[in-house]
Short mmCIF file of C-alpha atoms and ligand atoms in Angstrom, two decimals:
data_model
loop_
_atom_site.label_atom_id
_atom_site.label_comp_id
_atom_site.label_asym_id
_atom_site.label_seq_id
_atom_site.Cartn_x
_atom_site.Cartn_y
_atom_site.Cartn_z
CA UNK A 1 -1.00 10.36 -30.21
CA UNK A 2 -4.41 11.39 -31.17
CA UNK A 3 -7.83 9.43 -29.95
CA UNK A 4 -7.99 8.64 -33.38
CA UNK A 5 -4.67 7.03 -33.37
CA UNK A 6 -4.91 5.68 -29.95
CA UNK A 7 -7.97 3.90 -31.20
CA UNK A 8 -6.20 2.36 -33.77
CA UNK A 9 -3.07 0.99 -32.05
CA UNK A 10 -5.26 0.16 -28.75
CA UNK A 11 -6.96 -2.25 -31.00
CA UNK A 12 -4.12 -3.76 -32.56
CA UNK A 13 -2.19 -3.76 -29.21
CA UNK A 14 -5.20 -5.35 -27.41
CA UNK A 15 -5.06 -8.11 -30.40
CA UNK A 16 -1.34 -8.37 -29.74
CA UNK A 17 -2.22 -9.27 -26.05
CA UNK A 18 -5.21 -11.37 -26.76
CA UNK A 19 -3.24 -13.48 -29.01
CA UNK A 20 -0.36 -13.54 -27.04
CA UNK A 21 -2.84 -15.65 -24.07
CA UNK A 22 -4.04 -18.24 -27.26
CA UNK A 23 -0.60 -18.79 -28.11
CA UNK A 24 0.35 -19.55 -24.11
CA UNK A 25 1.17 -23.05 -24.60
CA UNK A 26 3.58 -22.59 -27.92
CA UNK A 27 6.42 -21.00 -25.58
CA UNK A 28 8.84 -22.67 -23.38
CA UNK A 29 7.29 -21.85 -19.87
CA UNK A 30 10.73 -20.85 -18.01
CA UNK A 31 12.29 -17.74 -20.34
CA UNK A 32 15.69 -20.07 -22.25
CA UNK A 33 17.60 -16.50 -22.85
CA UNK A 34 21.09 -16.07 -20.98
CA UNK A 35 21.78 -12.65 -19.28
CA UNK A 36 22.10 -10.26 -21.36
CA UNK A 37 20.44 -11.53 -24.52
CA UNK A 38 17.39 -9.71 -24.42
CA UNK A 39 19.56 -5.75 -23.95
CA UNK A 40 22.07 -7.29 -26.99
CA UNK A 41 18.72 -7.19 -29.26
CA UNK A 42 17.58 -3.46 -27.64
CA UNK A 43 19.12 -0.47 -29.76
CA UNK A 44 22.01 1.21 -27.12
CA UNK A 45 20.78 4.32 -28.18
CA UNK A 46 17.19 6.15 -27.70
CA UNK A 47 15.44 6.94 -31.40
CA UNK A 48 15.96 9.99 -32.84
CA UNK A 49 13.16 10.45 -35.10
CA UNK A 50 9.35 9.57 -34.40
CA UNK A 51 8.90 5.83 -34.82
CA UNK A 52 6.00 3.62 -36.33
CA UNK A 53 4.52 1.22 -34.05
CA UNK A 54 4.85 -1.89 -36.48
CA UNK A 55 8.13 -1.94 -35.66
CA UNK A 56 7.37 -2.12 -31.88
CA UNK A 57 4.74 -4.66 -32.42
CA UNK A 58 7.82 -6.96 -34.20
CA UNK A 59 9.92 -5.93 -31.30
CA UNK A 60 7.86 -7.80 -29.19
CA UNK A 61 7.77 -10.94 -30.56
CA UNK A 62 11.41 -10.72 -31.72
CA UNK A 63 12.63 -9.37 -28.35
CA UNK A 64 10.72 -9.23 -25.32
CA UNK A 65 8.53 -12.66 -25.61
CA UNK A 66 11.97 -15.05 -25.82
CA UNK A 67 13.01 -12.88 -22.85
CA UNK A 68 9.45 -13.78 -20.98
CA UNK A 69 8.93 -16.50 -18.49
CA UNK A 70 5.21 -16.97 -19.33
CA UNK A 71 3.21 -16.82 -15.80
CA UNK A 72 0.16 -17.44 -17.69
CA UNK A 73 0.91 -20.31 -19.40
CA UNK A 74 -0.90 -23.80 -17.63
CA UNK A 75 2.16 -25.13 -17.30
CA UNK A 76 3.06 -22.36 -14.55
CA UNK A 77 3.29 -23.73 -11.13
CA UNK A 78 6.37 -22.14 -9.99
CA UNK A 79 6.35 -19.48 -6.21
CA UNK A 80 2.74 -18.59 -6.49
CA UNK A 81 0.01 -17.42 -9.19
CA UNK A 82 0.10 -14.05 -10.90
CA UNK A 83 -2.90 -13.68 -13.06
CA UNK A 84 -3.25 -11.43 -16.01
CA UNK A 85 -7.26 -12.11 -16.58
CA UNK A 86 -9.72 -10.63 -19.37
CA UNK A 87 -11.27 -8.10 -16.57
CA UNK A 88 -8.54 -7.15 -14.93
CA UNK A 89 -6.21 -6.33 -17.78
CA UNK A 90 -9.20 -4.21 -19.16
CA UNK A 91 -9.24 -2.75 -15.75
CA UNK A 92 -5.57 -1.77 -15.86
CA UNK A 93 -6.37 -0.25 -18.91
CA UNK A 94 -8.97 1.63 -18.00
CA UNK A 95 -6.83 3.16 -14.69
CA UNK A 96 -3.79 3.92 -17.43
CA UNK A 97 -6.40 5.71 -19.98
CA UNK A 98 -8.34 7.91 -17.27
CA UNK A 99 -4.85 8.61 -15.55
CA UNK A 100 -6.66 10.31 -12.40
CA UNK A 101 -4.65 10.47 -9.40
CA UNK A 102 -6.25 9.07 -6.39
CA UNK A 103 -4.05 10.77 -3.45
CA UNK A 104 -7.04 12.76 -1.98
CA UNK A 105 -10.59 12.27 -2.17
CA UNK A 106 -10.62 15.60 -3.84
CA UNK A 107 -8.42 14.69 -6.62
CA UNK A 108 -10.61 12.20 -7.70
CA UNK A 109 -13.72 11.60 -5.63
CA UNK A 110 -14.52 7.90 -7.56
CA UNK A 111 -11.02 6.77 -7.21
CA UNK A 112 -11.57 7.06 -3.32
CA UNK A 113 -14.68 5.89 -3.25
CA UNK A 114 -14.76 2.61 -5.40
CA UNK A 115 -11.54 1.73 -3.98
CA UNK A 116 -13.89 1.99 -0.33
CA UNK A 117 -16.55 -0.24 -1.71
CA UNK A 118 -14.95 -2.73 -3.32
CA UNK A 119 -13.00 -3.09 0.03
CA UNK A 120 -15.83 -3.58 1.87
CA UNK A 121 -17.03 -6.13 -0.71
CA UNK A 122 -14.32 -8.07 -0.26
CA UNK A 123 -14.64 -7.98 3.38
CA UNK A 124 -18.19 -9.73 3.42
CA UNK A 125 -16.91 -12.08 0.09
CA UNK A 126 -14.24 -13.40 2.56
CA UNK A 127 -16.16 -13.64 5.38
CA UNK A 128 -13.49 -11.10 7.11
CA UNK A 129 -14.37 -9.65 10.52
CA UNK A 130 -16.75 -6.38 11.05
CA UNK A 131 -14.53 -4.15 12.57
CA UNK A 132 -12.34 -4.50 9.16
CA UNK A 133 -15.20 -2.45 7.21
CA UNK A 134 -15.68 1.17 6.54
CA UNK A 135 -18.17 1.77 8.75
CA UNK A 136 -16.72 0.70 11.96
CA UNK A 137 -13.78 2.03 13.39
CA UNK A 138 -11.16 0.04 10.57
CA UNK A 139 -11.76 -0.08 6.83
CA UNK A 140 -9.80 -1.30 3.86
CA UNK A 141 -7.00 0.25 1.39
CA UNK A 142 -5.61 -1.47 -1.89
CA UNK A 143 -1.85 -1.41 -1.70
CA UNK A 144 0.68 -2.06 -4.12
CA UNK A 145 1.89 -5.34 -2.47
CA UNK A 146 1.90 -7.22 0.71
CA UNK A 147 5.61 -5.64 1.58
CA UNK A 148 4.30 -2.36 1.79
CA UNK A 149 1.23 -3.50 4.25
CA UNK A 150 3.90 -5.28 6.51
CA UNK A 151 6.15 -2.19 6.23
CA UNK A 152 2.64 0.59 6.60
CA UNK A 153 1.86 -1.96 9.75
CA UNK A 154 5.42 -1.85 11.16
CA UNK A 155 5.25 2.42 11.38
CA UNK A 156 1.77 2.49 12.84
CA UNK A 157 2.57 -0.38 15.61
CA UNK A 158 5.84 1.83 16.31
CA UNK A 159 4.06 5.12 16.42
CA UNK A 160 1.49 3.57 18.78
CA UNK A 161 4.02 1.93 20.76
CA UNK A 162 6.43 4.87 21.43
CA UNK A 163 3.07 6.99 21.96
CA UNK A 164 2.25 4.50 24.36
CA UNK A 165 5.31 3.77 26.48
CA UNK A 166 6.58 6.94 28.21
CA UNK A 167 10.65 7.33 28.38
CA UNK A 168 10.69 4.63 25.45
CA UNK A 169 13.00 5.09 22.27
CA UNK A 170 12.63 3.16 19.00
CA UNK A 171 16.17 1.33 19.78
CA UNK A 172 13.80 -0.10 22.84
CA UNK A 173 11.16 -1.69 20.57
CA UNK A 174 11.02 -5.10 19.45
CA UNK A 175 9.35 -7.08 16.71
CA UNK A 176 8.51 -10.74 16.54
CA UNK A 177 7.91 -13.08 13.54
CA UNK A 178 9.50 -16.34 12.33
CA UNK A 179 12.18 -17.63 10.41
CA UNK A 180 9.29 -18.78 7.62
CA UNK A 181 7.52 -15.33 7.52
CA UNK A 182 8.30 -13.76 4.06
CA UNK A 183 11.55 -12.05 3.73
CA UNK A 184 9.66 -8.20 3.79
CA UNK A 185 8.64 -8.98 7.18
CA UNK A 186 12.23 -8.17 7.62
CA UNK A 187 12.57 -5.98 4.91
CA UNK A 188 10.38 -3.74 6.38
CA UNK A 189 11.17 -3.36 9.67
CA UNK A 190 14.60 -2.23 8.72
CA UNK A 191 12.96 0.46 6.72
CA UNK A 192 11.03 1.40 9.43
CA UNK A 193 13.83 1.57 11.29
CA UNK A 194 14.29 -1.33 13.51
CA UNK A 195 17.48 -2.76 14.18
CA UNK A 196 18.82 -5.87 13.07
CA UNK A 197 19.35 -7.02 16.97
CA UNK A 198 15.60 -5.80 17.54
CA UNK A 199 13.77 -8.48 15.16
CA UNK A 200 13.02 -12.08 17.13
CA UNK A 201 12.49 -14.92 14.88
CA UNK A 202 10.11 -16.94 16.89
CA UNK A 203 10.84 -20.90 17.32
CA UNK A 204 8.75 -23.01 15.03
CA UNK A 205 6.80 -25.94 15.90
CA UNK A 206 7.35 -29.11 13.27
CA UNK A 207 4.73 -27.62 10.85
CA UNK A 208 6.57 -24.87 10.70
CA UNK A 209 4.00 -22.67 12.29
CA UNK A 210 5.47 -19.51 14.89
CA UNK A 211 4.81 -21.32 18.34
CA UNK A 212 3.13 -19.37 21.14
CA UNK A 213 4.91 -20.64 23.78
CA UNK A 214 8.17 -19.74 22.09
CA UNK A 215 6.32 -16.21 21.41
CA UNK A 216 5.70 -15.77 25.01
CA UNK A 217 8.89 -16.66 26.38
CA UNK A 218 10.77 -14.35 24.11
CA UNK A 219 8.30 -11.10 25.05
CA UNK A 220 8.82 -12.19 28.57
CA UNK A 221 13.06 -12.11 28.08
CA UNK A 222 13.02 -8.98 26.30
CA UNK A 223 10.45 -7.36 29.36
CA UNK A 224 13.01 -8.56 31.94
CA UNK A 225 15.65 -7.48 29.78
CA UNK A 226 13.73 -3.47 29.83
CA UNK A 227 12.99 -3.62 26.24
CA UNK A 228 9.17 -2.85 24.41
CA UNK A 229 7.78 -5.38 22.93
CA UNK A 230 6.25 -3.75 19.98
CA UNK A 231 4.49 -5.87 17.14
CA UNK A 232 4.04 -9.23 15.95
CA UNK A 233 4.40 -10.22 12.03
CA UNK A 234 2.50 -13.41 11.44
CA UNK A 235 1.49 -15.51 8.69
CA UNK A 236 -1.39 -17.10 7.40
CA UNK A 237 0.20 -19.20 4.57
CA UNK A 238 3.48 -19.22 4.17
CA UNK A 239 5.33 -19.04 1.03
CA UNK A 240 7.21 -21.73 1.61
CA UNK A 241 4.95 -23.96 2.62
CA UNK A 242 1.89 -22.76 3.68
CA UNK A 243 1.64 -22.94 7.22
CA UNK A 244 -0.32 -21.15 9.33
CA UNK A 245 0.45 -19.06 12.44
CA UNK A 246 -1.61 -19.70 15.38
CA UNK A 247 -3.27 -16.30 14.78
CA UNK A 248 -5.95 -16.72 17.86
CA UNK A 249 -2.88 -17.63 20.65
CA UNK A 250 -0.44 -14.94 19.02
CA UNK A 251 -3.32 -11.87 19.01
CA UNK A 252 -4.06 -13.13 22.88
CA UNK A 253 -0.35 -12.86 23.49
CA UNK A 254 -0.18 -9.10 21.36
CA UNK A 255 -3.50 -8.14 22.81
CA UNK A 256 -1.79 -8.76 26.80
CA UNK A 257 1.22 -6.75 25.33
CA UNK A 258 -0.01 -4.24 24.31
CA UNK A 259 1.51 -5.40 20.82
CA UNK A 260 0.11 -4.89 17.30
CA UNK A 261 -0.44 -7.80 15.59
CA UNK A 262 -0.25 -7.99 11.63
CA UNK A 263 -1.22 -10.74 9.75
CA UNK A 264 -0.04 -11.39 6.63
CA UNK A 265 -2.13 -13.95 4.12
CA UNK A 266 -0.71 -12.63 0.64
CA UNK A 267 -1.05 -16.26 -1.24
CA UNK A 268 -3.85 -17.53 1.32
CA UNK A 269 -6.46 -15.27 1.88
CA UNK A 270 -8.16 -16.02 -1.28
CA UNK A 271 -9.29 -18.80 -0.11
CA UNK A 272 -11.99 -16.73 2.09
CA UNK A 273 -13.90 -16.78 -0.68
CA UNK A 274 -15.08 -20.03 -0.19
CA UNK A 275 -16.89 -20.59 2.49
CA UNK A 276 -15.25 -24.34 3.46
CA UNK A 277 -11.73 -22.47 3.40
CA UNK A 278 -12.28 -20.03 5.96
CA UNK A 279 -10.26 -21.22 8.56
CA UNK A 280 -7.42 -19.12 6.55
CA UNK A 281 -9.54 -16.03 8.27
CA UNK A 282 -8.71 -17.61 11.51
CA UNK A 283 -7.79 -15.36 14.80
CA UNK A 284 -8.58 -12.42 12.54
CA UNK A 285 -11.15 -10.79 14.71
CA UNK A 286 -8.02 -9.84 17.43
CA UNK A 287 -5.49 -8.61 15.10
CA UNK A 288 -4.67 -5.10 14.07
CA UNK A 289 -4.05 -5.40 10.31
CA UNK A 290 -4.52 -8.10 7.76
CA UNK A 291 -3.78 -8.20 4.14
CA UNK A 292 -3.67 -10.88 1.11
CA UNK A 293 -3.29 -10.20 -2.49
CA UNK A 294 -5.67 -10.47 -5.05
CA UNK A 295 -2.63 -10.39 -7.52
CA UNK A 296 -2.18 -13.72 -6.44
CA UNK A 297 -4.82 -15.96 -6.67
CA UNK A 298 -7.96 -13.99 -6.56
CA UNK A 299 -7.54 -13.00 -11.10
CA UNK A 300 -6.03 -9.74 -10.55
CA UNK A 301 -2.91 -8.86 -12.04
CA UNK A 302 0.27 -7.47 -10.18
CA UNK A 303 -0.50 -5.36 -8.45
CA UNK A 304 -3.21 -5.19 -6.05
CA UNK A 305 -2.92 -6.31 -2.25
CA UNK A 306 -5.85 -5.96 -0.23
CA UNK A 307 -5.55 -4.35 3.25
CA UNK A 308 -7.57 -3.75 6.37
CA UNK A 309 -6.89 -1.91 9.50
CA UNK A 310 -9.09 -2.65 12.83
CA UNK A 311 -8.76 1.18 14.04
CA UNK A 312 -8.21 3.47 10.92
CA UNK A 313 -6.71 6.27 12.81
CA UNK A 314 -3.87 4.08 14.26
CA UNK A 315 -2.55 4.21 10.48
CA UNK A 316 -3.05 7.60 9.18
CA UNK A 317 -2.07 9.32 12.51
CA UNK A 318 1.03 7.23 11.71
CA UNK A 319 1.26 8.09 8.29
CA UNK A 320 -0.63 11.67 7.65
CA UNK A 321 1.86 15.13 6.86
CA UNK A 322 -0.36 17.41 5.54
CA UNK A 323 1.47 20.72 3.72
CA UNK A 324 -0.70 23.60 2.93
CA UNK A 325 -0.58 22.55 -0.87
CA UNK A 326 -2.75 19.75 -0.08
CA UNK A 327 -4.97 21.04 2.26
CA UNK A 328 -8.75 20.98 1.08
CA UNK A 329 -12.15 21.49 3.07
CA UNK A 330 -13.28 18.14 2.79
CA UNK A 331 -10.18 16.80 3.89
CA UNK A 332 -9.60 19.56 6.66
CA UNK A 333 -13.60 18.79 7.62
CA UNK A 334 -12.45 15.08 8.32
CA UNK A 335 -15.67 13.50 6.36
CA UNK A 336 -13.63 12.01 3.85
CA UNK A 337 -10.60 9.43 3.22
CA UNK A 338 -7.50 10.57 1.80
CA UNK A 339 -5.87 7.26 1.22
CA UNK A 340 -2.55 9.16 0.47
CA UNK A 341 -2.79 8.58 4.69
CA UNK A 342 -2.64 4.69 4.52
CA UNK A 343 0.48 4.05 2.59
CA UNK A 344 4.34 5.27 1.84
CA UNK A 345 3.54 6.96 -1.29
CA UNK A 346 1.55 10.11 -2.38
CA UNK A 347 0.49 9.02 -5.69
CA UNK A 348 -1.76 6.33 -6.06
CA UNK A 349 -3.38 4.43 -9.19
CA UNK A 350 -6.92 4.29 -9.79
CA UNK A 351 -6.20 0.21 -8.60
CA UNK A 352 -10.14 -0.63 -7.17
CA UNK A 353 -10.93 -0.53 -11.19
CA UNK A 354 -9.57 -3.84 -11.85
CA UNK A 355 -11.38 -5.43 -8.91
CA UNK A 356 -14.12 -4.34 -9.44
CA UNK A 357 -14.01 -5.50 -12.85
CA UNK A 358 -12.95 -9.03 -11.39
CA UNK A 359 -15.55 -9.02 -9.07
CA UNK A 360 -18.21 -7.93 -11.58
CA UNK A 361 -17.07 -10.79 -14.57
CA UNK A 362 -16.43 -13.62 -12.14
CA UNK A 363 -18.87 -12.84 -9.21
CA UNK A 364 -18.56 -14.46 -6.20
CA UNK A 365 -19.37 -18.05 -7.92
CA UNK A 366 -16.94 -17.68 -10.76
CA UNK A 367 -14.20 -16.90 -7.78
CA UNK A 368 -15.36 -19.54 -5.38
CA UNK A 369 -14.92 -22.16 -8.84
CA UNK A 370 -10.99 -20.96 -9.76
CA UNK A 371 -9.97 -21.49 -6.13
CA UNK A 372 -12.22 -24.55 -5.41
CA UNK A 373 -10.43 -26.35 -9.09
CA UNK A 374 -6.87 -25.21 -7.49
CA UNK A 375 -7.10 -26.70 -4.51
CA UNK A 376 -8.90 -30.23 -5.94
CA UNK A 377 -6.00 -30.27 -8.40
CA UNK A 378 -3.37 -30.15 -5.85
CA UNK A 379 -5.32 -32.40 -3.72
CA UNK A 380 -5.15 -34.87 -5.58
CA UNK A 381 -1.67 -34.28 -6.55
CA UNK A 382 -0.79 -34.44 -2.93
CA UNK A 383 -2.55 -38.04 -3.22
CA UNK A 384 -0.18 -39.33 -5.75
CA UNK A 385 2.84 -38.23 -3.90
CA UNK A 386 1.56 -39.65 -1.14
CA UNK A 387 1.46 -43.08 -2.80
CA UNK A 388 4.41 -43.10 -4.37
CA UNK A 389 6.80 -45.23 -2.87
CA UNK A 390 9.84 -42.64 -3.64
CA UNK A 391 8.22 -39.58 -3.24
CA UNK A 392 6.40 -37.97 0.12
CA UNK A 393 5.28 -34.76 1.40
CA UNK A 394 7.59 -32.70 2.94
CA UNK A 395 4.77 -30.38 4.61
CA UNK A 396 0.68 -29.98 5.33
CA UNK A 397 -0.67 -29.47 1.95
CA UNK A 398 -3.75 -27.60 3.35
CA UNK A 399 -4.91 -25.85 0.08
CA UNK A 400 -3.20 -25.58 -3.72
CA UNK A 401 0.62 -25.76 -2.75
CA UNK A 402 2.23 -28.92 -2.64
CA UNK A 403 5.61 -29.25 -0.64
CA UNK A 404 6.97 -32.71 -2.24
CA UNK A 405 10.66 -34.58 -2.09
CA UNK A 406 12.12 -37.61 -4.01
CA UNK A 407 13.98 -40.07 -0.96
CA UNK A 408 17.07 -40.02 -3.31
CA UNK A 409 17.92 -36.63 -1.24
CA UNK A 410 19.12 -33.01 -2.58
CA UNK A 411 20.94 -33.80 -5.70
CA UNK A 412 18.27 -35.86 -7.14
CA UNK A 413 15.26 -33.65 -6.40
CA UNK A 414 17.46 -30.78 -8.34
CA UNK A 415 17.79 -33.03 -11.43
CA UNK A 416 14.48 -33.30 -11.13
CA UNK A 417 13.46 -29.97 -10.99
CA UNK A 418 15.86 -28.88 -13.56
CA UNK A 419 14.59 -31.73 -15.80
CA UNK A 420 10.99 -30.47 -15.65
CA UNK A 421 11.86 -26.91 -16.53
CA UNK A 422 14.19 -27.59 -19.16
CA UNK A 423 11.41 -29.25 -21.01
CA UNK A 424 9.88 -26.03 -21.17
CA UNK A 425 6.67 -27.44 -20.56
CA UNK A 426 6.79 -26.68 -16.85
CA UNK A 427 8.02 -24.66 -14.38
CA UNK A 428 8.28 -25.29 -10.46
CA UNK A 429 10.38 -23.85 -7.92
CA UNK A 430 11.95 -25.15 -4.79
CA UNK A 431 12.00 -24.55 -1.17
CA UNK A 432 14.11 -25.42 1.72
CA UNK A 433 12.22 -27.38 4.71
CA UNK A 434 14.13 -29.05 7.28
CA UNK A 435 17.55 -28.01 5.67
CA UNK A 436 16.35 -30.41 3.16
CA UNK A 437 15.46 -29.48 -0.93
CA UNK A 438 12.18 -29.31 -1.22
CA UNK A 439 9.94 -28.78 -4.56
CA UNK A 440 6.78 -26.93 -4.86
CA UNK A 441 3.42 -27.06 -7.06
CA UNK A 442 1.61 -24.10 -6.72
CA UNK A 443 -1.45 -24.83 -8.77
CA UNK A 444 -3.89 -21.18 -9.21
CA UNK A 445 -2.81 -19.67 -12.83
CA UNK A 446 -5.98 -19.10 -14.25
CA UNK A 447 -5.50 -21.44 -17.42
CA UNK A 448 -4.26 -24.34 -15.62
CA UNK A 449 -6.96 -27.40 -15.88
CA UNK A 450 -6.35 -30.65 -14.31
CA UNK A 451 -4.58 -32.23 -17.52
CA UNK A 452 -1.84 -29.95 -17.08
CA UNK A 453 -1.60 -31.36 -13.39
CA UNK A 454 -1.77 -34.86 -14.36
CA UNK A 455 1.04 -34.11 -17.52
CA UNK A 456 3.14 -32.26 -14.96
CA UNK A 457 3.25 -35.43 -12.25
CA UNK A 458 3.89 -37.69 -15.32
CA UNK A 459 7.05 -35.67 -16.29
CA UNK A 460 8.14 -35.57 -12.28
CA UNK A 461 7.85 -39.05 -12.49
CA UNK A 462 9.75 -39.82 -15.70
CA UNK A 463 12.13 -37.90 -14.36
CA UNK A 464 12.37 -39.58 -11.37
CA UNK A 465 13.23 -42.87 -13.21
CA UNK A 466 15.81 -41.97 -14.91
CA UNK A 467 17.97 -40.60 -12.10
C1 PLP B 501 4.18 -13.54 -2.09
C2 PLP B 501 4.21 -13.25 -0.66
C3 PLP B 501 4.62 -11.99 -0.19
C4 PLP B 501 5.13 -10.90 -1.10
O1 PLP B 501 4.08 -10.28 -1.74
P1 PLP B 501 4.29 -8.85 -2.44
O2 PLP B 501 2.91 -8.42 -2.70
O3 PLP B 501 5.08 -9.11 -3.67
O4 PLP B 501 5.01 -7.98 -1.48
C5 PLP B 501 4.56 -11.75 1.16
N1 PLP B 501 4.12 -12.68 2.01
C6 PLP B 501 3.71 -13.90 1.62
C7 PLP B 501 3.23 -14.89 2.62
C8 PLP B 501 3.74 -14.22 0.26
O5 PLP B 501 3.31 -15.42 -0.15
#
């Protein structure tokens, strides 16, 4: 494809994709295909010849959008946001056209270096600690998603552990977290290697929020017992509910330890932005690592988790092999960041591009307004639950989720949930909370206004009355 030609298609793809985000509302929000619909309309074979793109452009709409649940659409309120937005799309397309390959510094100096700033931008629009910035002894790295922080977390807390306790094997080190961290908590320390019989899932207290105590008493059993305690996995939101760790008493506990202390805020840590939401940033001055995802509810599309390290050379002595092949003065001087160091792959996109694209159309003020209208909208949601004599809340509803049940118990609340997303108007998910099924409405997609909210709680409640 020439420029010439990629001119031309760009332009018509672009208006493919603009009008795809006016047209939002005309689709059924939850995708109505059955398995294997979408493949039965996909030729089995690869082309032959050269095709035109018309015929891809039809493909799309014939194909592909049927097959789409639309997480754009206003009607979205299902597991958490994922927002394709004007700046960060163009951003996307911007990494994709350059095509530079950020592993070193050297083998793309801007990649490296934007990717820095915009970190540290992020550090003072959220209010995060000092010691998370670039120049103190931490900084920040943009990660494909908050699994891989937990997982780049887990192998720096074990390196540092088994550097740290003489005679010590990894079958000696344990991990806490809880039975509502996110499943790649667990995910990821079997990748990194810990077994199955080595992960603790820390009692809950009735907000479901990991209890110290219970934290303290396990470390203690597993001391006696002559194992290593080796890293706690908390939460600052969890996904199914929102809660949020006791980050201050857990990072005392870590600190005593000699633990490493993650903290994972994927969903919640947007909320930084605003100043009257920063107790989500809570403890965060005594942990080791902290991430949240702009991909969430901060505009930025998938993907794009922000991460910060207190002590930058915990990670990369963790996660630095250097072959000869790669080897460049800069790198070899030591002046420089190779973020190739701070995660599991080599390769890396040209990701800061996006943010900084979001940060630059929204600024601070348009960010602060998306998740200040997300959490009024739930708010108030939360209000009419609360009032209604058959429905209540089945958790804290500190900030845009909403944790809701109908009194009629399990059955019900599924007829209810399936009612809403059959109408293809809306689409919510469900949780379990006290072995009990719970629904969720996670209010942040980016075209969402409060009409859609209201529309939504009418339908729930329809529903409701004709069980
Ligand atoms: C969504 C979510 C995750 C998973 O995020 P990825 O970036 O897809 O790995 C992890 N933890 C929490 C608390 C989440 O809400």
């Amino acid at each position: 494809m020439t420029p010439e030609e990629l001119r031309l298609w760009g332009g018509r793809f672009l208006d493919w994709v603009a009008g795809y985000h006016e047209r939002i509302e005309d689709f059924p929000v939850l995708s109505q295909v059955r398995p294997g619909e979408v493949a039965a309309g996909l030729p089995a074979s690869p082309p032959t010849e050269p095709e035109g793109f018309d015929a891809v452009l039809d493909d799309l709409d014939r194909v592909i959008v049927p097959g789409l649940t639309h997480w754009q659409a206003p009607g979205f309120f299902a597991y958490f946001p994922s927002p394709a937005t004007g700046p960060a799309i163009l951003g996307d397309l911007l990494s994709s056209g350059l095509g530079v390959q950020g592993m070193l510094w050297a083998s793309s100096p801007a990649c490296t270096e934007l990717e820095t700033r915009v970190m540290d931008w992020l550090v003072e629009l959220c209010g995060l600690p000092r010691r998370f910035a670039s120049d103190s002894s931490g900084g920040g790295v943009i990660q494909d998603s908050a699994s891989s922080s937990a997982l780049c977390a887990l192998v720096a807390a074990r390196e540092r552990a088994l550097a740290a306790a003489s005679g010590a094997t990894l079958a000696d080190l344990v991990v806490y977290t809880s039975e509502h961290a996110h499943s790649s908590i667990c995910k990821g320390a079997r990748i990194a290697g810990f077994g199955a019989e080595r992960i603790r899932f820390v009692d809950s207290d009735a907000g479901y929020a990991m209890s110290p105590e219970a934290l303290a008493e396990a470390v203690a059993a597993d001391r006696a017992a002559g194992l290593v305690p080796c890293a706690v996995m908390a939460t600052a939101g969890t996904t199914s509910s929102l809660a949020f760790d006791p980050v201050a008493h857990l990072a005392a506990t870590a600190r005593a330890e000699g633990m490493w202390i993650h903290v994972d805020g994927a969903l919640a840590g947007a909320a930084a932005v605003c100043p009257e939401f920063r107790f989500v940033n809570r403890g965060l001055g005594a942990v080791d690592s902290y991430c949240f995802n702009p991909h969430k509810w901060l505009c930025t599309n998938l993907d794009c988790t922000a991460m910060w390290v207190a002590d930058r050379k915990a990670l990369t002595d963790a996660l630095s092999v250097t072959p000869e092949y790669l080897s460049n003065p800069e790198s070899d001087k030591g002046t420089v960041i190779d973020y190739r160091d701070w995660q599991v792959p080599l390769g890396r996109r040209f990701r800061s591009l996006k943010l900084w694209l979001v940060l630059r159309w929204y600024g601070a003020e348009g960010l602060q307004a998306h998740i200040r209208s997300g959490v009024a909208w739930a708010q108030q949601f939360a209000g009419w639950v609360r009032r209604h004599p058959d429905f209540s809340l089945a958790a804290a509803a500190p900030l845009n989720l909403v944790c809701f049940r109908h009194r009629a118990g399990d059955d019900a609340n599924r007829r209810i949930l399936a009612a809403l997303n059959e109408s293809g108007r809306f689409y919510l998910t469900h949780t379990v909370l006290d072995g009990r099924c719970t629904l969720r409405l996670s209010v942040g997609t980016v075209s969402t206004r409060a009409h859609h909210v209201e529309a939504a709680w009418e339908a729930i409640t329809e529903a409701a009355a004709r069980l």
